[in-house]
Every structure is written in C-alpha cells, then in structure tokens.
Amino acid sequence: MTTEWLIVAPLKLRTALHVGGGAANAVVDASLRRDAAGRLIIPGSALVGPLRALATRLAPRLFAGSRVCKTITDESGSGSCACPVCQLFGEVKLESDVESAGRASALWCADAPVSGTTSLRDGVGIERSGRAAARQDALKYNVEVLRAGTQLELKLTLQSVGSVEDDQKNRQLLAVLLHEWQQGRGTLGGRVGRGLGAFTLDTPVWHERDLRDASQLMAFLRRSDDNLLAGAVVVPDEQATLVQALTQTTPQPAPTGSRLYCWEAYTLAQSWVTLDLRLQFEGPMLISDELSSRWSGFDHAPLGARPGGEALWILPGSGLRGVLRAQAERIARTLATRAAQDKADFLARCPAGDPTNIRDQDRPLATSDALLSAQERSRPARTTPARHDLADRLFGGVRLGSRLIVEDAPLVGMAQLKALDLLAIDRFTGGGRDSAKFDALVLWQPLFHVRMRLENPQPWELGWLMLTLRDLHAGFTTVGFGRSKGFGQAKIAQWKLQLAYLEQSDLDNLEIPLPAGHESRRDGAWQLLQADQDGVAPWLPLAQKWVDAFTQTVADFRRDATDVGVPLLQDDSYFGVVDAIYPRLVAIPFK
C-alpha cells in the first residue's frame, strides 16, 4: 500500500433512522446502537454495508467481463470470487486453508458519532379480516430512532491494491455508489421499507495521500487519531470526473432467466420507479403517537408533536405502507375470490396471505413463511421468489426483502390543529358511557409530500400499485386513526413519476411504450425518463397496460404442493364464514 484516497462527505437524514443495538428494555423494544460510554454511534459497518449491497446489484452491469458476486449466485467451492464487489469490499467467503483465496477489504469506513436527541416510533400490525389493529400476535411494538434532520459525516479510506487498473476500477465503482447516495437513492439501518433511513449525501470531497512522499508520510505518522486527512491533498472534481468516465461506457446486458427462479435476474439492477405524490387530506387526520400524547396532554396526538410549539408533523411511511399493502391484498384476493369455484379452488388461487399470520400454517391466510416452515425441518438459507405469494414478491416478507420503499412524508406548508372531544354512547341507556370520554389533537386538512420507490419493477407490480393508489384517492381506504369517524380521507393532489433504466433491454423488459412528450437524460449510471409535465395524464395509457398485466398475473397464479411452488393454504377467512352470511349474488334471467 503506497497510496490512499480519503473521501469525506456530510450526510443528512431525510427521515428518522434506526440502527439497532440488539437490546430491549422496559421503555423500548429496540434501542439505538451506543458505544461503551453510552454515546450514540452509527458503526462503520452500518454505513459500508448498504454501499456493498448496492454495489452487488449494480457492479456486474457496469464493468465488461465482470462476474456476479458469489453472494448472489450461491456458488460453492474454494477460490477467490474475483468480482468487482469483493475486490473493493473484500471477500465474504474466505477460505482459511487456501492462502490466495481471500482478499481483505480495500475500503475502510469510520464510525460516525451522533449528537442530538432521539425519539420513539410506535408500530402495529393490521388484522386483515377486521381491518383493525392486530391483537392475536401482539404486533404492537416501538423502536428508538434518530430524528430526521440529524447530520452525520461519512469518512471513507480507500487503499491502493497495487494495480493501476484495479485501483481505477475501485475508485470508479465507489464514485458511482456515492453518486447514488447523492441523488437520495440510498437507505441506512433497519425498517427502510417502512419509511426509515432515507438520507441525502452532500458532494463527496476526494483527497489523496501518497505515502512515498516524505512530507505526506511524516504528517500521516504524526497525526492524531481523529485527523483522517493528515498529509492528504484535495483532488479537485474527482467525484464528477470518475462518475463521468464510467458512465461513458455501455452497460452490460441484463441477465437472462426467470426472475422467479434465477437470483441474478431477480437481484441485479435493471430499473427503478420513483413516485412523488402530494396527499391532501379532506378533514381530520391522526396517526397517534404515545410520546406526543404525553407531552401534549391529549389522549391522542399526532406523530411529530413537540413541546415548545415545534411543528415537525409527519405521515410515517409505516402508516401509509401498511394501509397500501392491506388494500392491495384485498384487491388481489377479491379477484381470486371472484374466479374461484369453491373454497378448495380459492386456497389454490389466493395470491396474498395475511402478514400478521406468521406462526401457524393452519390459521386463515397463513404467510408463505409459515407454510414453508411447516414443510421444512430446518430453514434454508433462502428460497426463490417462486415460493412466495404475489404480496410477498412486491411488499416483502420474512424471507424475501421488499423492493418497495415508502418514505416518511413531511408536511407541506403550515399545519392547522384542532382539538376534538369524543364520547362513546352507552347502547343500553342511549346516553354517554361512563369513563368512555376521550379527546384528540388532530391535523386538519394537512398536505403531505409522499415519496415511494420500487426497484426492478414488473408491469403487474406497477398495475397493482396504481389500483391501490386509485382506491386511496377514491376514498375506499383511509389512513390513520378513526376510519369509522370520518378521519383519514385523502386525495392525491399532485403526481410525478420517474422511471430509470440502465440500457434499452431493461426498458423493453417492462413491455411499455414511451409516454407522449417524454424527456430522457443521464443520471449517473442510469437513463432517467420522465414526462415533460407533472400529473397522471402522460402515464394513463401505460397505467392501463400495467393494470391488465396485474389482472392476468392474478388469474394465472396458482399454489401447489410441490417443493418449487407456493405452498397451498390450509384455511381462509371468507369461504365457509362470510359467504355463509352473505351468499354470492347470481343474476336471475327475467322473463
């Protein structure tokens, strides 16, 4: 090692962040990570880990002749992986008995100390049949989070590996990864699919330290422990230069094979869709937060309330994502119910289990994980997407991570607050029920900026999301507390959709024509496509094609008893229960 490159960049959280410390206590189920002195800290592994995960998906498409990492292909055997990711981040599977088989990481990441206060975030599962908070599995929990707006400093050290060509490849790959973070397409920590961990990285500044230079070497040796840049000199515009050089090359073709069975086709980067919405509530909206309630003195108060008059109101991604998933499942199961001849036929057709039923395969609408666990003596390392129902493929499950991210939504403009008194009615006397009076502090007609991102979308997945958002806009589903009281009704006031792809075959795989009046531009490794005007109109012809693809996918979906498909459901909450009370309506010819 004769040369080091040191990269420093400020990082600011757009949403709250949770990096777990693996400990629970009487106050919180999952606390933040702290050092031995009890100070908040984001470990370097929590920063470089997401970088590596992004590189694993992106690098094979950027470098000609590069192989896919063994962590995706699951290849066995000794020997070095020799992929660009392992060259930069080090081997994952080191062979201790073969000296040449392992490679240490060329990239080092410093821990990031954190200053500031923390908060608690509550979560609860939704029981699908009753559409209320799930109680049977005690799916109420809370986590400790860093607040949105917290600032960190990313400090990376990239060491020379001896080869000029390999050093250049490492620097280019790292620069492209940091560019993705600059554009806000990165996440940190846990529960990212539910809105946590979104951030924006400021422009990285590259420094170079040549240890063959006597003055730089002495400055390095005499430095204090916290002086990362001792002896280093700034390399002007290095970030932009490296990104520009790599993006001049043609991306490699996407892997062939079915995404249901081939991990390369499922995992490697191909495209993404970002949807920015303005969600306008028509009346009161409340997602209750226990801490806010205690501080404000109300029985129910919105998430983000702070003493001292701060108005940091947010619509948590978990609250919106849970509603969207529950409604998406209802849409899919309704289509399957309509096509099913009887209960046995429905159990073979059902495209969406209940994610709150994670423990017992015999319960109605058991999850794919519960059914798979019942078939296995020991859980395998992973199962192919073909073994998961449609809901798990889009929204994720225990064994299959989600590709859909719904960020915490900040309030747009000022908030109007209203205090409401609520009283339950005694069904016997017709008057107010004793001890059943409570009050609530609600947001009145708030406007939130919602951002959702779906990686490697398929047409049927986009169609499913379009139908779910349409139902939200039409008032068929609500967000937050008090659905039966008229709370949570919302309209989509503004809409902006961006679609990005690496090369033409990735766009062709989506099987869509380009929208009228579109414009395309380069954004790092991606070709970014967006309509020249905001709104739904440019995308309506495409949306109908996506919806048609979804309805066909649901019609074709089948479960089976083999060891390669989605396991059969054992029970359902509709057939034999609801249909006995409300029989299916059949048209009777009139003479």
Coordinates of C-alpha atoms in Angstrom, one line a residue, residues 41-256:
I41 CA -23.0 6.0 17.3
I42 CA -23.5 4.7 13.8
P43 CA -21.0 2.0 13.3
G44 CA -18.9 1.9 10.1
S45 CA -20.4 -1.5 9.2
A46 CA -23.9 0.1 9.1
L47 CA -22.6 2.7 6.6
V48 CA -20.5 0.5 4.3
G49 CA -22.9 -2.5 4.4
P50 CA -25.6 -0.7 2.3
L51 CA -22.8 0.5 0.0
R52 CA -21.8 -3.1 -0.6
A53 CA -25.4 -4.2 -1.1
L54 CA -25.8 -1.5 -3.7
A55 CA -22.6 -2.4 -5.4
T56 CA -23.5 -6.1 -5.5
R57 CA -26.6 -5.2 -7.6
L58 CA -25.0 -2.5 -9.8
A59 CA -21.4 -3.5 -10.5
P60 CA -22.0 -6.5 -12.8
R61 CA -23.9 -4.2 -15.1
L62 CA -21.2 -1.6 -15.2
F63 CA -18.0 -3.4 -15.9
A64 CA -17.4 -5.5 -19.1
G65 CA -16.4 -9.1 -18.3
S66 CA -17.1 -8.9 -14.6
R67 CA -18.7 -11.8 -12.8
V68 CA -21.6 -11.7 -10.5
C69 CA -20.7 -12.0 -6.8
K70 CA -21.0 -15.4 -5.1
T71 CA -23.3 -13.9 -2.6
I72 CA -25.9 -13.9 -5.3
T73 CA -25.1 -17.0 -7.3
D74 CA -24.5 -19.0 -4.2
E75 CA -21.7 -20.9 -5.8
S76 CA -19.6 -23.2 -3.6
G77 CA -16.0 -24.2 -3.8
S78 CA -12.7 -22.7 -2.9
G79 CA -11.0 -19.9 -4.7
S80 CA -11.4 -16.1 -4.9
C81 CA -14.7 -14.6 -6.1
A82 CA -12.8 -12.1 -8.2
C83 CA -15.9 -9.9 -8.8
P84 CA -15.5 -6.1 -8.6
V85 CA -17.5 -6.0 -5.4
C86 CA -15.2 -8.4 -3.5
Q87 CA -12.2 -6.6 -4.9
L88 CA -13.4 -3.4 -3.3
F89 CA -15.1 -4.6 -0.2
G90 CA -13.2 -7.8 0.5
E91 CA -14.2 -11.5 0.2
V92 CA -17.3 -12.6 2.0
K93 CA -16.4 -16.3 1.9
L94 CA -12.8 -16.5 3.0
E95 CA -11.1 -19.9 2.6
S96 CA -8.8 -20.1 5.6
D97 CA -6.9 -23.1 4.3
V98 CA -6.0 -21.5 0.9
E99 CA -3.7 -18.5 1.3
S100 CA -4.6 -17.0 -2.1
A101 CA -8.4 -17.5 -1.8
G102 CA -9.2 -14.4 0.4
R103 CA -8.9 -10.7 -0.2
A104 CA -9.2 -8.1 2.6
S105 CA -11.3 -5.0 2.0
A106 CA -9.6 -2.1 0.3
L107 CA -12.3 0.2 1.7
W108 CA -12.5 1.3 5.4
C109 CA -15.3 3.3 6.9
A110 CA -15.1 5.2 10.2
D111 CA -17.8 5.1 12.8
A112 CA -20.0 8.1 12.8
P113 CA -20.6 9.7 16.2
V114 CA -24.1 11.2 16.6
S115 CA -25.2 14.3 18.6
G116 CA -28.8 15.2 19.2
T117 CA -31.9 13.8 20.8
T118 CA -33.8 10.6 19.9
S119 CA -37.4 9.7 19.8
L120 CA -39.7 6.6 19.9
R121 CA -41.6 5.3 17.0
D122 CA -44.7 3.1 17.5
G123 CA -45.8 0.4 15.1
V124 CA -48.7 -2.0 14.9
G125 CA -49.9 -4.7 12.5
I126 CA -53.3 -4.6 10.8
E127 CA -55.6 -7.6 11.2
R128 CA -56.8 -8.2 7.6
S129 CA -60.3 -9.6 8.2
G130 CA -61.4 -7.0 10.8
R131 CA -59.2 -4.1 9.4
A132 CA -58.3 -3.1 13.0
A133 CA -55.0 -3.3 15.0
A134 CA -53.9 -6.9 15.2
R135 CA -54.1 -8.3 18.8
Q136 CA -53.7 -12.0 18.5
D137 CA -50.0 -12.0 17.8
A138 CA -49.2 -8.9 20.0
L139 CA -48.0 -7.0 16.9
K140 CA -47.6 -3.7 18.8
Y141 CA -44.0 -2.5 19.2
N142 CA -41.8 0.6 19.4
V143 CA -38.3 1.4 18.3
E144 CA -35.9 4.2 19.2
V145 CA -34.9 6.4 16.3
L146 CA -32.7 9.3 15.4
R147 CA -34.8 12.3 14.3
A148 CA -35.0 13.5 10.6
G149 CA -32.5 16.3 10.0
T150 CA -29.7 14.7 12.0
Q151 CA -26.4 15.3 10.4
L152 CA -23.5 12.7 10.2
E153 CA -20.2 12.7 8.5
L154 CA -19.2 9.9 6.1
K155 CA -15.4 9.2 6.2
L156 CA -14.0 6.6 3.9
T157 CA -10.5 5.4 3.3
L158 CA -9.7 3.6 0.0
Q159 CA -6.3 1.9 -0.2
S160 CA -4.4 1.0 -3.3
V161 CA -4.4 -2.7 -4.2
G162 CA -1.2 -2.4 -6.3
S163 CA -2.6 -2.5 -9.8
V164 CA -3.3 0.8 -11.6
E165 CA -6.2 -0.8 -13.4
D166 CA -7.8 -2.3 -10.3
D167 CA -7.3 1.0 -8.4
Q168 CA -9.1 2.9 -11.2
K169 CA -12.0 0.3 -11.2
N170 CA -12.3 0.6 -7.4
R171 CA -12.4 4.4 -7.5
Q172 CA -15.0 4.5 -10.3
L173 CA -17.2 2.0 -8.6
L174 CA -17.1 3.8 -5.3
A175 CA -17.8 7.1 -7.0
V176 CA -20.9 5.8 -8.7
L177 CA -22.2 4.3 -5.5
L178 CA -21.7 7.7 -3.7
H179 CA -23.5 9.4 -6.6
E180 CA -26.5 7.2 -6.0
W181 CA -26.4 8.4 -2.4
Q182 CA -26.1 12.0 -3.5
Q183 CA -29.3 11.6 -5.5
G184 CA -31.2 10.3 -2.4
R185 CA -31.4 6.7 -3.6
G186 CA -29.8 5.2 -0.5
T187 CA -31.0 3.9 2.8
L188 CA -29.4 3.1 6.1
G189 CA -30.4 1.0 9.1
G190 CA -33.5 -1.1 9.6
R191 CA -37.1 -0.8 8.6
V192 CA -36.2 1.1 5.5
G193 CA -39.3 -0.3 3.6
R194 CA -41.5 1.4 6.2
G195 CA -40.0 4.8 5.8
L196 CA -36.9 4.9 8.0
G197 CA -33.3 5.5 6.9
A198 CA -33.7 7.8 3.9
F199 CA -30.9 10.4 3.6
T200 CA -29.1 12.7 1.2
L201 CA -25.3 12.9 0.8
D202 CA -23.6 16.1 0.1
T203 CA -20.9 16.3 -2.6
P204 CA -18.0 13.9 -1.6
V205 CA -14.6 15.5 -1.5
W206 CA -11.7 13.3 -2.5
H207 CA -8.2 13.5 -1.0
E208 CA -5.1 11.6 -2.0
R209 CA -2.2 10.7 0.3
D210 CA 1.0 9.3 -1.3
L211 CA 3.0 7.5 1.4
R212 CA 6.0 7.6 -0.9
D213 CA 6.2 11.3 -0.4
A214 CA 8.3 12.0 2.7
S215 CA 6.3 15.1 3.9
Q216 CA 3.0 13.3 3.5
L217 CA 4.3 10.2 5.2
M218 CA 5.6 12.2 8.2
A219 CA 2.3 14.1 8.5
F220 CA 0.5 10.8 8.5
L221 CA 2.7 9.2 11.1
R222 CA 2.5 12.2 13.4
R223 CA -1.3 12.7 13.1
S224 CA -3.8 12.5 16.0
D225 CA -6.3 9.6 15.9
D226 CA -9.1 11.9 14.8
N227 CA -7.2 13.6 12.0
L228 CA -8.1 11.4 9.0
L229 CA -6.8 13.9 6.4
A230 CA -3.3 14.4 7.8
G231 CA -0.8 14.7 4.9
A232 CA -3.5 14.4 2.2
V233 CA -4.2 16.8 -0.6
V234 CA -7.5 17.6 -2.2
V235 CA -8.2 16.2 -5.7
P236 CA -10.4 18.8 -7.4
D237 CA -13.6 17.5 -9.1
E238 CA -12.6 13.9 -8.6
Q239 CA -16.1 12.7 -7.8
A240 CA -17.6 14.1 -11.0
T241 CA -14.7 13.0 -13.2
L242 CA -14.9 9.4 -12.0
V243 CA -18.6 9.2 -12.5
Q244 CA -18.4 10.7 -15.9
A245 CA -15.7 8.3 -17.0
L246 CA -17.7 5.2 -16.0
T247 CA -21.0 6.4 -17.4
Q248 CA -19.4 6.8 -20.9
T249 CA -19.3 3.0 -21.2
T250 CA -22.2 0.9 -22.3
P251 CA -23.9 -1.0 -19.5
Q252 CA -23.8 -4.8 -19.8
P253 CA -26.9 -6.8 -20.8
A254 CA -29.3 -7.8 -18.2
P255 CA -29.1 -11.4 -17.1
T256 CA -31.4 -13.9 -18.8

